[in-house]
GROMACS .gro file of C-alpha atoms in nm:
model
  164
    1MET     CA    1  34.395   2.675  13.410
    2LEU     CA    2  34.334   2.323  13.274
    3PRO     CA    3  34.474   2.168  12.955
    4PRO     CA    4  34.267   2.226  12.637
    5ASP     CA    5  34.180   1.856  12.598
    6ILE     CA    6  33.986   1.875  12.926
    7TYR     CA    7  33.763   2.150  12.787
    8ASP     CA    8  33.713   1.938  12.474
    9LEU     CA    9  33.595   1.651  12.695
   10ALA     CA   10  33.374   1.888  12.895
   11ARG     CA   11  33.217   2.009  12.570
   12GLN     CA   12  33.143   1.648  12.470
   13VAL     CA   13  32.984   1.583  12.811
   14ILE     CA   14  32.765   1.894  12.789
   15LEU     CA   15  32.653   1.804  12.436
   16ALA     CA   16  32.580   1.439  12.524
   17TYR     CA   17  32.385   1.519  12.840
   18GLY     CA   18  32.204   1.805  12.671
   19GLU     CA   19  32.100   1.579  12.385
   20HIS     CA   20  31.956   1.325  12.629
   21LYS     CA   21  31.809   1.593  12.860
   22LYS     CA   22  32.004   1.465  13.159
   23LYS     CA   23  32.153   1.664  13.444
   24ILE     CA   24  32.482   1.622  13.631
   25VAL     CA   25  32.583   1.688  13.992
   26THR     CA   26  32.945   1.687  14.110
   27ALA     CA   27  33.087   1.601  14.452
   28GLU     CA   28  33.452   1.699  14.464
   29SER     CA   29  33.720   1.665  14.725
   30CYS     CA   30  34.076   1.663  14.587
   31THR     CA   31  33.980   1.860  14.274
   32GLY     CA   32  33.819   2.140  14.474
   33GLY     CA   33  33.563   2.230  14.209
   34LEU     CA   34  33.772   2.184  13.895
   35ILE     CA   35  33.525   1.937  13.741
   36GLY     CA   36  33.243   2.185  13.786
   37ALA     CA   37  33.465   2.465  13.657
   38ALA     CA   38  33.553   2.268  13.343
   39LEU     CA   39  33.188   2.186  13.276
   40THR     CA   40  33.059   2.538  13.337
   41GLN     CA   41  33.324   2.686  13.109
   42ILE     CA   42  33.123   2.542  12.819
   43PRO     CA   43  32.837   2.749  12.675
   44GLY     CA   44  32.505   2.574  12.736
   45SER     CA   45  32.625   2.407  13.055
   46SER     CA   46  32.339   2.560  13.253
   47ILE     CA   47  32.095   2.310  13.101
   48VAL     CA   48  32.315   2.017  13.213
   49VAL     CA   49  32.498   2.110  13.535
   50GLU     CA   50  32.241   2.092  13.814
   51ARG     CA   51  32.477   2.175  14.104
   52GLY     CA   52  32.811   2.089  14.257
   53PHE     CA   53  32.942   2.016  14.604
   54ILE     CA   54  33.297   2.083  14.718
   55THR     CA   55  33.341   1.858  15.019
   56TYR     CA   56  33.708   1.887  15.097
   57SER     CA   57  33.693   1.807  15.468
   58ASN     CA   58  33.559   1.493  15.630
   59ASP     CA   59  33.305   1.702  15.820
   60SER     CA   60  33.169   1.842  15.494
   61LYS     CA   61  33.141   1.494  15.347
   62THR     CA   62  32.928   1.401  15.649
   63GLU     CA   63  32.724   1.721  15.677
   64VAL     CA   64  32.661   1.786  15.308
   65LEU     CA   65  32.661   1.439  15.147
   66ALA     CA   66  32.556   1.220  15.443
   67VAL     CA   67  32.872   1.007  15.437
   68MET     CA   68  32.864   0.839  15.776
   69PRO     CA   69  33.151   0.922  16.015
   70GLU     CA   70  33.183   0.548  16.084
   71THR     CA   71  33.258   0.488  15.716
   72LEU     CA   72  33.520   0.761  15.713
   73ARG     CA   73  33.683   0.614  16.025
   74ALA     CA   74  33.674   0.258  15.893
   75PHE     CA   75  33.796   0.318  15.538
   76GLY     CA   76  33.932   0.673  15.528
   77ALA     CA   77  33.823   0.959  15.305
   78VAL     CA   78  34.026   0.820  15.016
   79SER     CA   79  33.843   0.493  14.956
   80GLN     CA   80  33.603   0.327  14.717
   81GLN     CA   81  33.335   0.326  14.985
   82VAL     CA   82  33.353   0.703  15.037
   83ALA     CA   83  33.366   0.775  14.663
   84GLU     CA   84  33.047   0.575  14.610
   85LEU     CA   85  32.873   0.731  14.910
   86MET     CA   86  32.973   1.080  14.797
   87ALA     CA   87  32.813   1.014  14.458
   88GLN     CA   88  32.500   0.870  14.619
   89GLY     CA   89  32.475   1.164  14.857
   90ALA     CA   90  32.519   1.416  14.577
   91LEU     CA   91  32.241   1.246  14.384
   92GLU     CA   92  32.016   1.236  14.689
   93PHE     CA   93  32.061   1.608  14.759
   94SER     CA   94  32.013   1.723  14.401
   95LEU     CA   95  31.775   1.701  14.109
   96ALA     CA   96  32.041   1.549  13.881
   97ASP     CA   97  32.028   1.223  13.689
   98VAL     CA   98  32.397   1.136  13.727
   99ALA     CA   99  32.645   1.213  14.005
  100ILE     CA  100  33.023   1.206  13.979
  101SER     CA  101  33.246   1.216  14.285
  102VAL     CA  102  33.621   1.230  14.341
  103THR     CA  103  33.832   1.178  14.651
  104GLY     CA  104  34.207   1.131  14.655
  105VAL     CA  105  34.556   1.232  14.759
  106ALA     CA  106  34.675   1.510  14.526
  107GLY     CA  107  34.996   1.578  14.719
  108PRO     CA  108  35.259   1.681  14.757
  109ASN     CA  109  35.197   1.566  15.116
  110GLY     CA  110  34.940   1.340  15.275
  111GLY     CA  111  35.035   1.013  15.111
  112THR     CA  112  35.102   0.691  15.301
  113ALA     CA  113  35.226   0.347  15.203
  114ASP     CA  114  34.864   0.229  15.169
  115LYS     CA  115  34.736   0.551  15.011
  116PRO     CA  116  35.017   0.715  14.816
  117VAL     CA  117  35.009   1.054  14.650
  118GLY     CA  118  34.822   1.006  14.323
  119LEU     CA  119  34.566   0.757  14.455
  120VAL     CA  120  34.220   0.878  14.352
  121TYR     CA  121  33.878   0.715  14.363
  122LEU     CA  122  33.599   0.830  14.137
  123GLY     CA  123  33.240   0.740  14.215
  124LEU     CA  124  32.938   0.745  13.989
  125ALA     CA  125  32.571   0.707  14.077
  126THR     CA  126  32.264   0.732  13.855
  127ARG     CA  127  31.891   0.771  13.916
  128ALA     CA  128  31.853   0.439  13.735
  129GLY     CA  129  32.029   0.275  14.030
  130ALA     CA  130  32.382   0.225  13.899
  131ILE     CA  131  32.660   0.283  14.150
  132PHE     CA  132  33.026   0.209  14.106
  133HIS     CA  133  33.377   0.337  14.162
  134TYR     CA  134  33.693   0.364  13.960
  135LYS     CA  135  34.041   0.356  14.117
  136CYS     CA  136  34.328   0.553  13.965
  137ASN     CA  137  34.696   0.583  14.050
  138PHE     CA  138  34.814   0.905  13.888
  139LYS     CA  139  35.171   1.033  13.862
  140GLY     CA  140  35.306   1.385  13.866
  141ASP     CA  141  35.276   1.690  14.084
  142ARG     CA  142  34.960   1.823  14.249
  143GLY     CA  143  34.847   2.006  13.935
  144ASP     CA  144  34.906   1.700  13.717
  145ILE     CA  145  34.714   1.472  13.952
  146ARG     CA  146  34.419   1.710  13.974
  147ALA     CA  147  34.408   1.757  13.595
  148GLN     CA  148  34.423   1.380  13.539
  149THR     CA  149  34.141   1.336  13.789
  150VAL     CA  150  33.921   1.590  13.608
  151ARG     CA  151  33.998   1.421  13.275
  152GLU     CA  152  33.898   1.077  13.406
  153ALA     CA  153  33.585   1.213  13.572
  154LEU     CA  154  33.472   1.368  13.244
  155LYS     CA  155  33.542   1.043  13.059
  156LEU     CA  156  33.338   0.854  13.318
  157LEU     CA  157  33.052   1.103  13.284
  158LEU     CA  158  33.067   1.066  12.906
  159SER     CA  159  33.043   0.687  12.934
  160ALA     CA  160  32.728   0.727  13.149
  161ALA     CA  161  32.557   0.977  12.917
  162VAL     CA  162  32.351   0.727  12.721
  163PRO     CA  163  31.981   0.720  12.809
  164SER     CA  164  31.870   0.454  13.054
   0.00000   0.00000   0.00000
């Protein structure tokens, strides 16, 4: 389903978070659960993966993660603001230590001049109070963009695995 290097990264994430006794929550839009799927493919993931949210629609982002409708109207679902709020909401509605979120345009349709196919924002929030986003412009077809998004999300999780 996903390239082997993604499962290698997922294994590293599970080992790092397990070693530091930290838990992860995911909030996924354009990847539709692929980050959670990659993580839970790894034996031992149950001690690290606390839960995951698939919030594909704007309504679900509002109802499940408390992203304000005004924010969605002002910036759009594919924005740094929404990525950060998705991560914060996932953290708020979980028992995890670190939240990763993704929102983007995977294509083949849906892109605009301002938000082309391949534009993805990743958000990360931690119980220690860190919150930030990462903007990516991926190339390729829908499958390529989603795989690249999962890869970057796992790398971002790995970078946040050190104890705080």
